[in-house]
Short mmCIF file of C-alpha atoms and ligand atoms in Angstrom, two decimals:
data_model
loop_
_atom_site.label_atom_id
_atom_site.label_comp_id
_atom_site.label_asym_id
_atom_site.label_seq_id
_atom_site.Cartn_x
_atom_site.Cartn_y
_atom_site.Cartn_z
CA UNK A 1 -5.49 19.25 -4.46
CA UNK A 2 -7.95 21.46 -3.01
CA UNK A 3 -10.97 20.48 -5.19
CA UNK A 4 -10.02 17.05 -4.98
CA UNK A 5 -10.05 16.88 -1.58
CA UNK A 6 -13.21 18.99 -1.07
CA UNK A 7 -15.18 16.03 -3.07
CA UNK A 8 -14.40 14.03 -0.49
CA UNK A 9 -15.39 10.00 -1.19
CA UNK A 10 -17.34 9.45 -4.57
CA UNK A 11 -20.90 7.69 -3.67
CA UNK A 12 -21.33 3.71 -3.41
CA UNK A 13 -22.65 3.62 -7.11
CA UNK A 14 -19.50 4.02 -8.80
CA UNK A 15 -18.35 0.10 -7.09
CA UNK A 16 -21.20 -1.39 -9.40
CA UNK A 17 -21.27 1.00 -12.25
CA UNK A 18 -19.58 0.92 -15.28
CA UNK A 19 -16.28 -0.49 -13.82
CA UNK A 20 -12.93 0.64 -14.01
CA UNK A 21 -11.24 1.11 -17.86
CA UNK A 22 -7.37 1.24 -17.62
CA UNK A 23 -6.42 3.23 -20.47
CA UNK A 24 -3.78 6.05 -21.58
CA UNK A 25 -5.05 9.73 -20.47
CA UNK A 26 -3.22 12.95 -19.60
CA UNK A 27 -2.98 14.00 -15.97
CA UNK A 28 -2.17 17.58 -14.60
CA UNK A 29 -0.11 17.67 -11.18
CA UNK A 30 0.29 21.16 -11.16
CA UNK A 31 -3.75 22.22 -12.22
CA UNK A 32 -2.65 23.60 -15.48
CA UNK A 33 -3.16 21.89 -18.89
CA UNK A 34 0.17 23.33 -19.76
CA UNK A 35 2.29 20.94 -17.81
CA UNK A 36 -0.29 18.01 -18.38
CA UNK A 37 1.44 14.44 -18.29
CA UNK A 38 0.96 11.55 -20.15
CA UNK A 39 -0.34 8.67 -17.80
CA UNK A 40 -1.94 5.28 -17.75
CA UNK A 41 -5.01 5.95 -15.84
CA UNK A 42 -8.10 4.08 -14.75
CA UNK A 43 -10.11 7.82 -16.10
CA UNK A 44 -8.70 9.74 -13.43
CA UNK A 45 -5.12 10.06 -11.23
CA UNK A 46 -5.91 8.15 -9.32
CA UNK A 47 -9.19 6.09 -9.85
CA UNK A 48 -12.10 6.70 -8.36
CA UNK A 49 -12.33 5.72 -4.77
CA UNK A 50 -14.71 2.61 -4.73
CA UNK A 51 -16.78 2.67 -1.47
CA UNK A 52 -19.06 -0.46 -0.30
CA UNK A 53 -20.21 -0.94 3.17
CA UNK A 54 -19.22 -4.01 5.37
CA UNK A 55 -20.21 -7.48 3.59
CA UNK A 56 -20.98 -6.06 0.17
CA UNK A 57 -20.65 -7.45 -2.76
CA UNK A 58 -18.32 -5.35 -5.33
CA UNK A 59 -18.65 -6.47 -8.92
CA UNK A 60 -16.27 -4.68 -11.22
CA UNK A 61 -15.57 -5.11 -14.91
CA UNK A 62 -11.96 -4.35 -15.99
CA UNK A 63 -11.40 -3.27 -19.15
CA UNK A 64 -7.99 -2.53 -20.24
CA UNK A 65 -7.49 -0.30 -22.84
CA UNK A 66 -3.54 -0.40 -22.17
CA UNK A 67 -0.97 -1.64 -24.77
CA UNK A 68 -0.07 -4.17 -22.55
CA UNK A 69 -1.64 -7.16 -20.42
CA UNK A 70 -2.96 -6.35 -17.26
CA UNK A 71 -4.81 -7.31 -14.00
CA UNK A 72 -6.18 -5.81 -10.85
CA UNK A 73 -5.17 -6.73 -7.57
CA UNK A 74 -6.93 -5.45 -4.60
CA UNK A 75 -4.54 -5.04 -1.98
CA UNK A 76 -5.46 -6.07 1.30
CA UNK A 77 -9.03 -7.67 0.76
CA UNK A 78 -9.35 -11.11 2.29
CA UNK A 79 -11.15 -12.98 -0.79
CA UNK A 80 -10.96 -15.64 -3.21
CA UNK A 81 -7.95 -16.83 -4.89
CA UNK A 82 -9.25 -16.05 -8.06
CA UNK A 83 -10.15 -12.59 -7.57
CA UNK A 84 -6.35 -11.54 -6.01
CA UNK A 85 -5.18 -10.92 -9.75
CA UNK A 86 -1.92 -12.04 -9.73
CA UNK A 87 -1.09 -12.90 -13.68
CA UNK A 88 -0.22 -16.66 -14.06
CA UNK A 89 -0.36 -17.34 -10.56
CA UNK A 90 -4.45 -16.39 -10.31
CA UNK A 91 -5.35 -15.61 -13.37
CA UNK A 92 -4.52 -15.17 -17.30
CA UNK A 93 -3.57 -11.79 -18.05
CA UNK A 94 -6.42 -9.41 -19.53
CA UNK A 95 -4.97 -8.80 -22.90
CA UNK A 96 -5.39 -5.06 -24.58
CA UNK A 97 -9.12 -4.82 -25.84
CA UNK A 98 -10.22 -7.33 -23.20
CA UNK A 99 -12.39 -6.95 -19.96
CA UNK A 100 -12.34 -9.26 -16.85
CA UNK A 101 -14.85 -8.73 -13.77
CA UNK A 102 -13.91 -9.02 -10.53
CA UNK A 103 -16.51 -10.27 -8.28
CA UNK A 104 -16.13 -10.76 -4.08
CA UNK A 105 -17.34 -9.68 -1.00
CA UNK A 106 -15.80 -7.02 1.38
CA UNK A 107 -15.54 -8.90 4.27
CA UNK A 108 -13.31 -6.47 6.19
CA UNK A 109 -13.96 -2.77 6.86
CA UNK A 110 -10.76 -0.45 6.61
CA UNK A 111 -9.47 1.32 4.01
CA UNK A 112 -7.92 -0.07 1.26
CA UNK A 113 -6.89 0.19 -2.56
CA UNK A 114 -6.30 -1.51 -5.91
CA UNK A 115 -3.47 -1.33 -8.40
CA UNK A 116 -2.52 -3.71 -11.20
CA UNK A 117 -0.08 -6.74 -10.84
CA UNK A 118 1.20 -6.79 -14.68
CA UNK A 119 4.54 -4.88 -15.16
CA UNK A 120 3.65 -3.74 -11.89
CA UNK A 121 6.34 -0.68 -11.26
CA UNK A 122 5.64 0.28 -14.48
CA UNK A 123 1.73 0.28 -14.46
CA UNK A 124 1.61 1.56 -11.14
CA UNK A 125 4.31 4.13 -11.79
CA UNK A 126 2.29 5.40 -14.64
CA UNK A 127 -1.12 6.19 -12.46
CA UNK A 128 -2.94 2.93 -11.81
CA UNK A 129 -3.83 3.13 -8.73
CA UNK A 130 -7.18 3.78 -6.36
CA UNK A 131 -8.67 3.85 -3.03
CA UNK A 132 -11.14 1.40 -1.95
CA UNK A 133 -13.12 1.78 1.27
CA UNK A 134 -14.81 -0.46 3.07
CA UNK A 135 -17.24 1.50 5.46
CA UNK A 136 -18.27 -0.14 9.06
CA UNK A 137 -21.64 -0.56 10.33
CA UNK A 138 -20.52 1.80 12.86
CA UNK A 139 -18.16 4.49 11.75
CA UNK A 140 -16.27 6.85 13.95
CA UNK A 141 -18.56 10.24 13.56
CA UNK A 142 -16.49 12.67 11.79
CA UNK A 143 -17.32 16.14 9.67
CA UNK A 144 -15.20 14.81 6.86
CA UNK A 145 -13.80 11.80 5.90
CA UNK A 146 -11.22 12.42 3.13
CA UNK A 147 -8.62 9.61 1.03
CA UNK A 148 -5.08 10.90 1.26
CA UNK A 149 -3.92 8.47 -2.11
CA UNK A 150 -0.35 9.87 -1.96
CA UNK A 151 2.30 8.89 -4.65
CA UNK A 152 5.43 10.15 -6.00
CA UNK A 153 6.46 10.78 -9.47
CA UNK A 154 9.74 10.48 -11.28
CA UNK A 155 9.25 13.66 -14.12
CA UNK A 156 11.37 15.06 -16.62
CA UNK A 157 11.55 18.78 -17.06
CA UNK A 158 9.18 18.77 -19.41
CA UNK A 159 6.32 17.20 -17.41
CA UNK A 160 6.91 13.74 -19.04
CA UNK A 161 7.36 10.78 -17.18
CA UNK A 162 10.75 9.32 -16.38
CA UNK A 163 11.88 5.94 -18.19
CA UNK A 164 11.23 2.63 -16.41
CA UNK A 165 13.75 0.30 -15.62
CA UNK A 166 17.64 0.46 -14.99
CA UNK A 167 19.49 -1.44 -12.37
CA UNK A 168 19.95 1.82 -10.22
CA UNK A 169 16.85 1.70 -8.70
CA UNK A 170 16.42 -1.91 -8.44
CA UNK A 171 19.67 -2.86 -6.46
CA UNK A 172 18.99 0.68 -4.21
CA UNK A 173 15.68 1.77 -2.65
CA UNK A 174 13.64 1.65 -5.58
CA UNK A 175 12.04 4.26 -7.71
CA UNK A 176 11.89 7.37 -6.06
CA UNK A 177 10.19 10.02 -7.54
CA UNK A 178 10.57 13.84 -7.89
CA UNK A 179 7.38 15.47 -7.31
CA UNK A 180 4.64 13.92 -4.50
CA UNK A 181 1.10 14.36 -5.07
CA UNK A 182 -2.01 13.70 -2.73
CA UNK A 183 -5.02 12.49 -4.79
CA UNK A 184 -2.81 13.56 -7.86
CA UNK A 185 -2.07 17.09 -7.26
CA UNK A 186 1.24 18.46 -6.20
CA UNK A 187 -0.45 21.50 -4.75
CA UNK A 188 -0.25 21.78 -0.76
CA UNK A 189 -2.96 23.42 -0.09
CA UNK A 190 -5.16 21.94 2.20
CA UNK A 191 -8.51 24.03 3.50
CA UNK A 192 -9.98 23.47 6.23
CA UNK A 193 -12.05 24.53 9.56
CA UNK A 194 -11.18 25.41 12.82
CA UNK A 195 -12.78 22.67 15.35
CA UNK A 196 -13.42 20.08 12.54
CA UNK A 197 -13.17 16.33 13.17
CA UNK A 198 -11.46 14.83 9.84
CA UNK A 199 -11.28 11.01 9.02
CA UNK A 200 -7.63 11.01 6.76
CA UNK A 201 -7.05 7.98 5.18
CA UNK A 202 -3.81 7.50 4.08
CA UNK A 203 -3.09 5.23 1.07
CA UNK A 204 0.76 5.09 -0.30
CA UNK A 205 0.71 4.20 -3.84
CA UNK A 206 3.85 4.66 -4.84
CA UNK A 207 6.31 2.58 -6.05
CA UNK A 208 9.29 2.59 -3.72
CA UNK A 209 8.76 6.50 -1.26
CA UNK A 210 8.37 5.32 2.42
CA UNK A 211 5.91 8.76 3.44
CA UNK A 212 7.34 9.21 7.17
CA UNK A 213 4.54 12.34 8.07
CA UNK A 214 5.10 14.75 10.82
CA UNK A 215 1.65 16.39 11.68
CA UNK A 216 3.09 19.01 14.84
CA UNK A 217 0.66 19.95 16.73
CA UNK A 218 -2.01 18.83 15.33
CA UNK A 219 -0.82 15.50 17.18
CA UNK A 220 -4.13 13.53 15.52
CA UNK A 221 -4.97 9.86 16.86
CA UNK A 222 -3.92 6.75 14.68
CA UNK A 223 -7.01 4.44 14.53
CA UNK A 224 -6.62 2.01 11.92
CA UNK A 225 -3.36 0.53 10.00
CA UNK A 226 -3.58 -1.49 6.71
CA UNK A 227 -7.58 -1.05 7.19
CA UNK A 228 -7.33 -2.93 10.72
CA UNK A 229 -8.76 -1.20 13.70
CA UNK A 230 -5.75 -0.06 16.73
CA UNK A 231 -6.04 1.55 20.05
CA UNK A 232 -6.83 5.28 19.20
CA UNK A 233 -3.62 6.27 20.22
CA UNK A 234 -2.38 10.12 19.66
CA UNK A 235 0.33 10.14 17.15
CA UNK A 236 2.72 12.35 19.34
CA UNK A 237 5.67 13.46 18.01
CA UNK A 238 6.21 10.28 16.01
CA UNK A 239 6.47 10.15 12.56
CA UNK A 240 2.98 8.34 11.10
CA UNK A 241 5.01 6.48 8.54
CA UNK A 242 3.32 4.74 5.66
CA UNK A 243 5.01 2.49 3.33
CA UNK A 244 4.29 1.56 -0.33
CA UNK A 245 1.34 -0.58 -0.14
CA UNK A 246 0.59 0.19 3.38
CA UNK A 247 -2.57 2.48 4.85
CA UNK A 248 -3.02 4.59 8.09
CA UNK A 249 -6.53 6.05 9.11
CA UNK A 250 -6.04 9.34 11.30
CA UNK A 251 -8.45 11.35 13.01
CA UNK A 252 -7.51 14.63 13.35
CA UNK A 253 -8.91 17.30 15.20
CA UNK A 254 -8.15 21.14 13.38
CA UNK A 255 -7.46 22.47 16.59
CA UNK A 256 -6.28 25.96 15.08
CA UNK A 257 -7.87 29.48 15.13
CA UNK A 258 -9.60 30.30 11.90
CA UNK A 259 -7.24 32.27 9.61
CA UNK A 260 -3.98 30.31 10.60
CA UNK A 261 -1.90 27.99 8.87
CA UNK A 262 -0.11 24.52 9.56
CA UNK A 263 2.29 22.18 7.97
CA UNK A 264 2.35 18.60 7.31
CA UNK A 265 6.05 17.63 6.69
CA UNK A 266 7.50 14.33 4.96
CA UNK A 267 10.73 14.04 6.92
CA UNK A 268 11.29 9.92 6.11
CA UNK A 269 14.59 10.74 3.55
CA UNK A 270 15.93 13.53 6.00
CA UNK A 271 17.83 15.31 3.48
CA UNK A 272 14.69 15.34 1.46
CA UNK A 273 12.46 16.83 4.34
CA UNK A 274 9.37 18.92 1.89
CA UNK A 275 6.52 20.27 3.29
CA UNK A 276 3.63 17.68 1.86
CA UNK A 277 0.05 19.56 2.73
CA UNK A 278 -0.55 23.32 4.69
CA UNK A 279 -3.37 22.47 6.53
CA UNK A 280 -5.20 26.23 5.84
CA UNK A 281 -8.35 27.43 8.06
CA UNK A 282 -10.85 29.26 6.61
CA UNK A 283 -12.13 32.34 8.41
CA UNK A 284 -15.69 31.29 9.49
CA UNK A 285 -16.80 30.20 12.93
CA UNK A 286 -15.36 27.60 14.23
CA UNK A 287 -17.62 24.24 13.68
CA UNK A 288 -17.14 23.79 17.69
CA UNK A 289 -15.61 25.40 20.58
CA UNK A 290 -14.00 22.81 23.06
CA UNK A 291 -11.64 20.22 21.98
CA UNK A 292 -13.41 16.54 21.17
CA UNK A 293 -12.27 13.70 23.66
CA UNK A 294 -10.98 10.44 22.11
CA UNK A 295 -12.58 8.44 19.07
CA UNK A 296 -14.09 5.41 20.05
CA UNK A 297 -12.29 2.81 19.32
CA UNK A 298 -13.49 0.64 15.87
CA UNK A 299 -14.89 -2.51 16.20
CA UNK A 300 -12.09 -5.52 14.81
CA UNK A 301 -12.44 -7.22 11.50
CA UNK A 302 -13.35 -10.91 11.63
CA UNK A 303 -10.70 -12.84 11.83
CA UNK A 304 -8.86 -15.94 13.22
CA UNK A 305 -7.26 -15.92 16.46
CA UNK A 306 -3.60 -17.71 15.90
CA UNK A 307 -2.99 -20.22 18.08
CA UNK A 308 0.77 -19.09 18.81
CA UNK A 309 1.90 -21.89 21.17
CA UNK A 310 1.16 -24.34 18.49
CA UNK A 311 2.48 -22.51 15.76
CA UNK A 312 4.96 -24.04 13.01
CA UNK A 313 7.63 -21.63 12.36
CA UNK A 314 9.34 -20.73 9.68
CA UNK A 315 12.14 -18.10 8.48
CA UNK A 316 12.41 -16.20 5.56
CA UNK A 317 15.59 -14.06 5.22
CA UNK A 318 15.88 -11.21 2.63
CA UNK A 319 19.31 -10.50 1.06
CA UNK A 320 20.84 -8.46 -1.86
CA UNK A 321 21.01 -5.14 -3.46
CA UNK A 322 23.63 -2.79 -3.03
CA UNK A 323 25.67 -2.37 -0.21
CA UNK A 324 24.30 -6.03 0.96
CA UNK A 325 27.22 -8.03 1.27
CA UNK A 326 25.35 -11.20 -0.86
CA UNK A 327 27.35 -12.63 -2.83
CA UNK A 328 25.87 -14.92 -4.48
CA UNK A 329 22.48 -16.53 -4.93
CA UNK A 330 20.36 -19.38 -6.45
CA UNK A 331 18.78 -18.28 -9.82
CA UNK A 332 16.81 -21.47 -12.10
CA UNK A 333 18.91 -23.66 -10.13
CA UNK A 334 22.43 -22.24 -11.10
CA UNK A 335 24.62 -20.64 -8.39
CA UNK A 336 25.17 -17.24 -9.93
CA UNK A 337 27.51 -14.27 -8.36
CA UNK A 338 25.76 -11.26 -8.06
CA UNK A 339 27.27 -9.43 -10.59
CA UNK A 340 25.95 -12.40 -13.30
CA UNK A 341 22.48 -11.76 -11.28
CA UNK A 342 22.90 -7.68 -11.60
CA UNK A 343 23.37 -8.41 -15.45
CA UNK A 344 19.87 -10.26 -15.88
CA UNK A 345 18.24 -7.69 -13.44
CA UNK A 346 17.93 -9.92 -10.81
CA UNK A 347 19.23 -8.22 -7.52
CA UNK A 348 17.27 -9.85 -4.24
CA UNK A 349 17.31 -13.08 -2.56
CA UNK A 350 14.94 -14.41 -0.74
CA UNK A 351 16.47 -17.51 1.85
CA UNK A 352 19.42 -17.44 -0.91
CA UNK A 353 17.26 -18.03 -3.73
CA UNK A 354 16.30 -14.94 -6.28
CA UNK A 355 12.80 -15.55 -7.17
CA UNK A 356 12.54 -15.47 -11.15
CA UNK A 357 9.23 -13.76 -12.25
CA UNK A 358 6.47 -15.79 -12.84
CA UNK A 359 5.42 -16.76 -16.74
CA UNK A 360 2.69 -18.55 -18.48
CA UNK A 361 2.68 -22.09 -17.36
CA UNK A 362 5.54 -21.65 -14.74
CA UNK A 363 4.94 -19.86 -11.57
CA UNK A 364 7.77 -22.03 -9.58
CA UNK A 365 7.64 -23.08 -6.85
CA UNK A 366 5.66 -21.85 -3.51
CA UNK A 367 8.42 -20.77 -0.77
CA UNK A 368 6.02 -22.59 1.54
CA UNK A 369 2.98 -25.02 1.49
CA UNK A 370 0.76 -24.19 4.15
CA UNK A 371 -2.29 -26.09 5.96
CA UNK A 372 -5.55 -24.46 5.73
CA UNK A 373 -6.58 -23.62 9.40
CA UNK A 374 -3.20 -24.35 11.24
CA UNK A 375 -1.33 -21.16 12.50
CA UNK A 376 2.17 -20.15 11.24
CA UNK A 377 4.53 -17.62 12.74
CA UNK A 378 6.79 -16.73 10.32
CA UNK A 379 9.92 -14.50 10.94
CA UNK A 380 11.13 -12.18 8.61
CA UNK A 381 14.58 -10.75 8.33
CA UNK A 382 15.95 -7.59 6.18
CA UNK A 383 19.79 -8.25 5.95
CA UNK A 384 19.88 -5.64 3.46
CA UNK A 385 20.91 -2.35 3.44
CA UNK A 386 17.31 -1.26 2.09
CA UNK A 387 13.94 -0.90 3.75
CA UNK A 388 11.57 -3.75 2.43
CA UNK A 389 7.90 -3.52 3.03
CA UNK A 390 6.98 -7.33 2.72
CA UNK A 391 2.78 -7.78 2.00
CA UNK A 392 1.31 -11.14 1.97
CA UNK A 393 -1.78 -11.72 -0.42
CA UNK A 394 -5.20 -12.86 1.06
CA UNK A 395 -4.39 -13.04 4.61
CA UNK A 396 -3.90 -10.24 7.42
CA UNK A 397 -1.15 -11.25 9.76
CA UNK A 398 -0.86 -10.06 13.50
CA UNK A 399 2.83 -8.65 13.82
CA UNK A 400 4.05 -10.34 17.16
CA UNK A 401 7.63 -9.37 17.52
CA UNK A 402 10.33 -6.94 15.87
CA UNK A 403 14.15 -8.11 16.09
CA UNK A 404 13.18 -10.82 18.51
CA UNK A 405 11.36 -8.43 20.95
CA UNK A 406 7.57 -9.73 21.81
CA UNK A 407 5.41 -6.65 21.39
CA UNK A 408 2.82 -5.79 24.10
CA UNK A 409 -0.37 -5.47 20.72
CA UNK A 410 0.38 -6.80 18.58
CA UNK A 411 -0.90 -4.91 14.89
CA UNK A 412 -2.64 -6.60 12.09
CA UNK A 413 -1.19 -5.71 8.73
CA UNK A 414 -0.91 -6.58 5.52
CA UNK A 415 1.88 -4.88 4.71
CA UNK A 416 5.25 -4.27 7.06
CA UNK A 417 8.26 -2.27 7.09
CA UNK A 418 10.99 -3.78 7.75
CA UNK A 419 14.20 -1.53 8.17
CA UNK A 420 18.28 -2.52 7.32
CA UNK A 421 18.97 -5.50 9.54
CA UNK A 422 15.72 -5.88 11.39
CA UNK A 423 13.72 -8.83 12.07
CA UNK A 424 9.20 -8.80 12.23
CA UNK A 425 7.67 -11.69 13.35
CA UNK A 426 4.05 -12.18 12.22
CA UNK A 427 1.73 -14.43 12.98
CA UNK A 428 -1.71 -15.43 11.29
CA UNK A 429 -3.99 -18.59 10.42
CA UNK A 430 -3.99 -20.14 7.21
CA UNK A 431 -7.39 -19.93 6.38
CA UNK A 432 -7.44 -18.92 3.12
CA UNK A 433 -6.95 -21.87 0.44
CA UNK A 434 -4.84 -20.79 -2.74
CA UNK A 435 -1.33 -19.69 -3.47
CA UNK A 436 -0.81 -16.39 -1.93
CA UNK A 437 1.61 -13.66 -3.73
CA UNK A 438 4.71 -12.66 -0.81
CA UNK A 439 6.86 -9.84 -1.89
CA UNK A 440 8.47 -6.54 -1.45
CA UNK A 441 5.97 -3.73 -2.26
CA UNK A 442 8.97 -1.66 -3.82
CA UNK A 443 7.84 -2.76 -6.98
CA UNK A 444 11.38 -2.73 -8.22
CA UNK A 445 12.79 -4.96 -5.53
CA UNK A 446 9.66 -7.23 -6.58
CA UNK A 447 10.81 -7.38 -9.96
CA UNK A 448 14.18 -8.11 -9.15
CA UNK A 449 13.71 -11.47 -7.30
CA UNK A 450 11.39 -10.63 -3.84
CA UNK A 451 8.32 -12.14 -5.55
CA UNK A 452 7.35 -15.44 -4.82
CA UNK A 453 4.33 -16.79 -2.98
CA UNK A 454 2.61 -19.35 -0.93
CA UNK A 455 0.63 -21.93 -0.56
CA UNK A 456 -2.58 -22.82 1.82
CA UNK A 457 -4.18 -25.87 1.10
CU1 CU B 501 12.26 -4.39 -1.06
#
C-alpha cells in the first residue's frame, strides 16, 4: 500500500494518453509475486487515477482485451447519454478485440471513478475499477492529496479468486469479500507526518462491502460526498461510511507526535470489525507546529436548483431477498412466487415488479418518463432486510428527507444508502435528456432485478 499511496495522483496526461485497455493481468495484494492473483485489470489494480481539471475535456479510448463484451461507465459524471455506457440501454457492447472512445466534458469537480457496466459484479469483482478526479479551480491547500480506491475481495486459499454467481449472495447482502485492499494492497501500513494536511479521497469499489470507517482521534473534517462539496464538518465519533459506488473526501490533519502510531478501523459488519490502515509517523520534524483551523469550504458544482413546491412525486419501493417477507412479484408480465423468481436468479422487486436485465433490442420499459427541466422528488423505500445503495445515472440528486423526516442540508449524491426499512427522499431537476440507469450498486442485487432506469425527455 505504502508505495502506492506515496505516488499519490498520476499527472493529467494519462486522461488523454493511450486510454484505458481492459485486459487479463495478475495482481499481488500481499506485495509478493508468490501469492499473485489472476485479475481483469485496466493494467493496474485498480486503473490509473484519471485527473482533469474543472471543464476539461477527457477523451479516452477503451479497448477491451477481455473475453467478454464490455463498457465503461463513469459513475457520477453529469454528461451525455451516450457516453454513460450502459450496454443496450446507451450503447452496443465493445466486443473482445474492439475499442470504443469515450469523449465528454467534466463539468463537475469532486472525486469520482469508472468501472464497467457488462457482467458488472463480475467485471468489477475481478479489478475493473479506477479513480477519476476532477480538480477545482480552487482546491483546498493540502500537503498531500491521496485516492483511497478501497475494495474487497472474495479469495480462495490459494490466492485465486472466488467463483461468481450463486443465489447466496444475491438474495443476502451481496458479495462480500475476504480480504480489503486500499489502492489494491492488503497491507495497512500507512506513513505519514506529524502536522501534515492530507486530502483522502475515498472511492468504494466494491461490489456489495458498505466501508463504515472509524478514524479516533484523528476526528478529520468531511468536505465532499459523491464528489459534491458539504459543510466542512469534523467527522466526530461517527462512522464516515461509504457505500459501494459512493465517495467521501476527508481532510485530515496527522495531529500525532512523530514516531507514533494510529488505527483506522472498518467497524460497518460489527462482528467483522479489522483494522483497515495504521496511520504510521515518520520520525522527522513535524511539517508544522500548531494545529490548522478549518478547510474552507469548496465552492458547489453547477447545478439546478429544484423547485420543491412544484415538484411531481413519485414512489419507488424496494422489496425482496431473504428475510423480506415478498412473496411474490411481477417478472415478463407473469406473477411468479419468489421461490419460481429465486430459481431464475431473480430475487428484488422494485414497486412489485423484478426488473429483467436488459438485452439487445429490449431494454423494457423506463420505471418513469420524466420532463426535461421540471423537478421530481422521488421517495425511496428499502422494505428489505438488506442495505441498498440506490445511484441514479446522469443526474446528482439533493437528498431532502430520510423516513419522512425533512433534513436541515440537504446532501447532493449520486449514490445513497438506504438501510432495512428506511425511506430517502431526493430531489433533483430533470435536466439531463436520455434514459438514465436506477439501481442498487450491490452489483448482485442489480443483477437480480434492482436495475431498471429512466427517462428525461
Ligand atoms: Cu441492493
Amino acid at each position: 500500500m505504502a508505495a502506492t499511496l506515496w505516488s499519490g495522483i498520476t499527472p493529467a496526461s494519462s486522461a488523454r494518453g493511450p486510454g484505458l485497455v481492459a485486459q487479463r493481468q495478475s495482481a499481488s495484494f500481499f506485495g509478493s509475486d508468490e501469492a499473485a492473483t489472476d485479475v481483469w485489470a485496466y493494467g493496474s489494480v485498480p486503473g490509473p487515477v484519471l485527473k482533469v481539471k474543472q471543464g476539461e475535456r477527457l477523451r479516452i479510448p477503451v479497448t477491451n482485451n477481455l473475453p467478454q463484451p464490455t463498457t465503461v461507465h463513469w459513475h457520477g459524471l453529469r454528461i451525455r447519454n451516450a457516453m454513460d455506457g450502459v450496454p443496450f440501454l446507451t450503447q452496443a457492447p465493445i466486443g473482445p478485440g474492439e475499442t470504443y472512445t469515450y469523449d465528454f466534458h467534466a463539468r463537475d469537480a469532486g472525486t469520482f471513478w469508472y468501472h464497467p457496466h457488462v457482467n458488472s459484479a463480475e467485471q468489477v469483482g475481478r479489478g475493473l475499477s479506477g479513480a477519476l478526479v476532477v480538480e477545482e479551480a480552487e482546491p483546498i491547500p493540502v500537503d498531500r492529496d491521496l485516492v483511497w480506491l478501497l475494495d474487497d475481495w472474495r479469495l480462495r486459499k490459494d490466492g485465486s479468486i472466488a467463483p461468481f454467481g450463486g443465489m447466496h449472495d444475491a438474495a443476502h447482502a451481496g458479495r462480500l469479500g475476504n480480504v480489503a485492499t486500499i489502492n489494491g494492497l492488503a497491507d495497512e501500513t500507512f506513513p505519514v507526518r506529524s502536522g501534515e494536511r492530507i486530502r483522502l479521497r475515498l472511492v468504494n469499489a466494491a461490489n456489495a462491502r458498505i466501508f463504515g470507517l472509524a478514524f479516533g482521534n484523528l476526528n478529520p473534517w468531511r468536505v465532499a460526498v459523491d464528489g459534491h462539496p458539504v459543510v466542512p464538518t469534523p467527522v466526530g465519533p461517527d462512522l464516515v461510511v461509504v457505500p459501494p459506488g459512493g465517495r467521501t473526501d476527508l481532510i485530515v490533519d496527522m495531529t500525532g507526535k512523530p514516531g507514533e502510531k494510529t488505527e483506522i478501523r472498518d467497524l460497518y459488519y460489527q462482528r467483522f470489525a479489522y483494522t483497515l490502515a495504521i496511520p504510521s509517523y515518520a520520525d522527522e520534524t513535524p511539517v508544522r507546529k500548531d494545529r490548522l483551523g478549518p478547510p474552507r469550504p469548496l465552492a458547489a458544482n453547477p447545478h439546478h436548483q429544484p423547485d420543491i413546491a412544484n415538484a411531481e412525486r413519485h414512489e419507488m419501493v424496494f422489496e425482496g431477498g431473504a428475510m423480506g417477507g415478498l412473496r411474490e412479484a411481477k417478472y415478463k408480465g407473469q406473477t411468479l412466487g419468489l421461490r419460481e423468481l429465486a430459481g431464475m436468479g431473480m430475487v428484488w422487486a422494485v414497486n412489485g415488479r423484478v426488473i429483467p436485465p436488459m438485452e439487445e433490442g429490449n431494454v423494457g420499459d423506463p420505471m418513469l418518463t420524466m420532463k426535461q427541466g421540471r423537478t421530481y422528488v422521488l421517495t425511496w423505500r428499502n422494505e428489505s432486510a438488506f442495505d441498498h445503495p440506490i445511484h441514479l445515472h446522469g443526474h446528482s440528486f439533493s437528498v431532502i428527507a430520510r423516513n419522512s423526516k425533512a433534513l436541515e442540508t440537504p446532501m447532493v449524491m449520486d449514490t445513497v444508502l438506504i438501510r432495512p426499512k428506511q425511506s430517502v427522499a431526493v430531489a433533483f431537476v430533470a435536466d439531463n435528456v436520455g434514459d438514465w440507469a436506477l439501481h442498487c450498486h450491490v452489483l448482485e442485487h442489480a443483477a437480480a432485478g434492482m436495475m431498471g432506469y429512466v427517462r428525461v425527455e
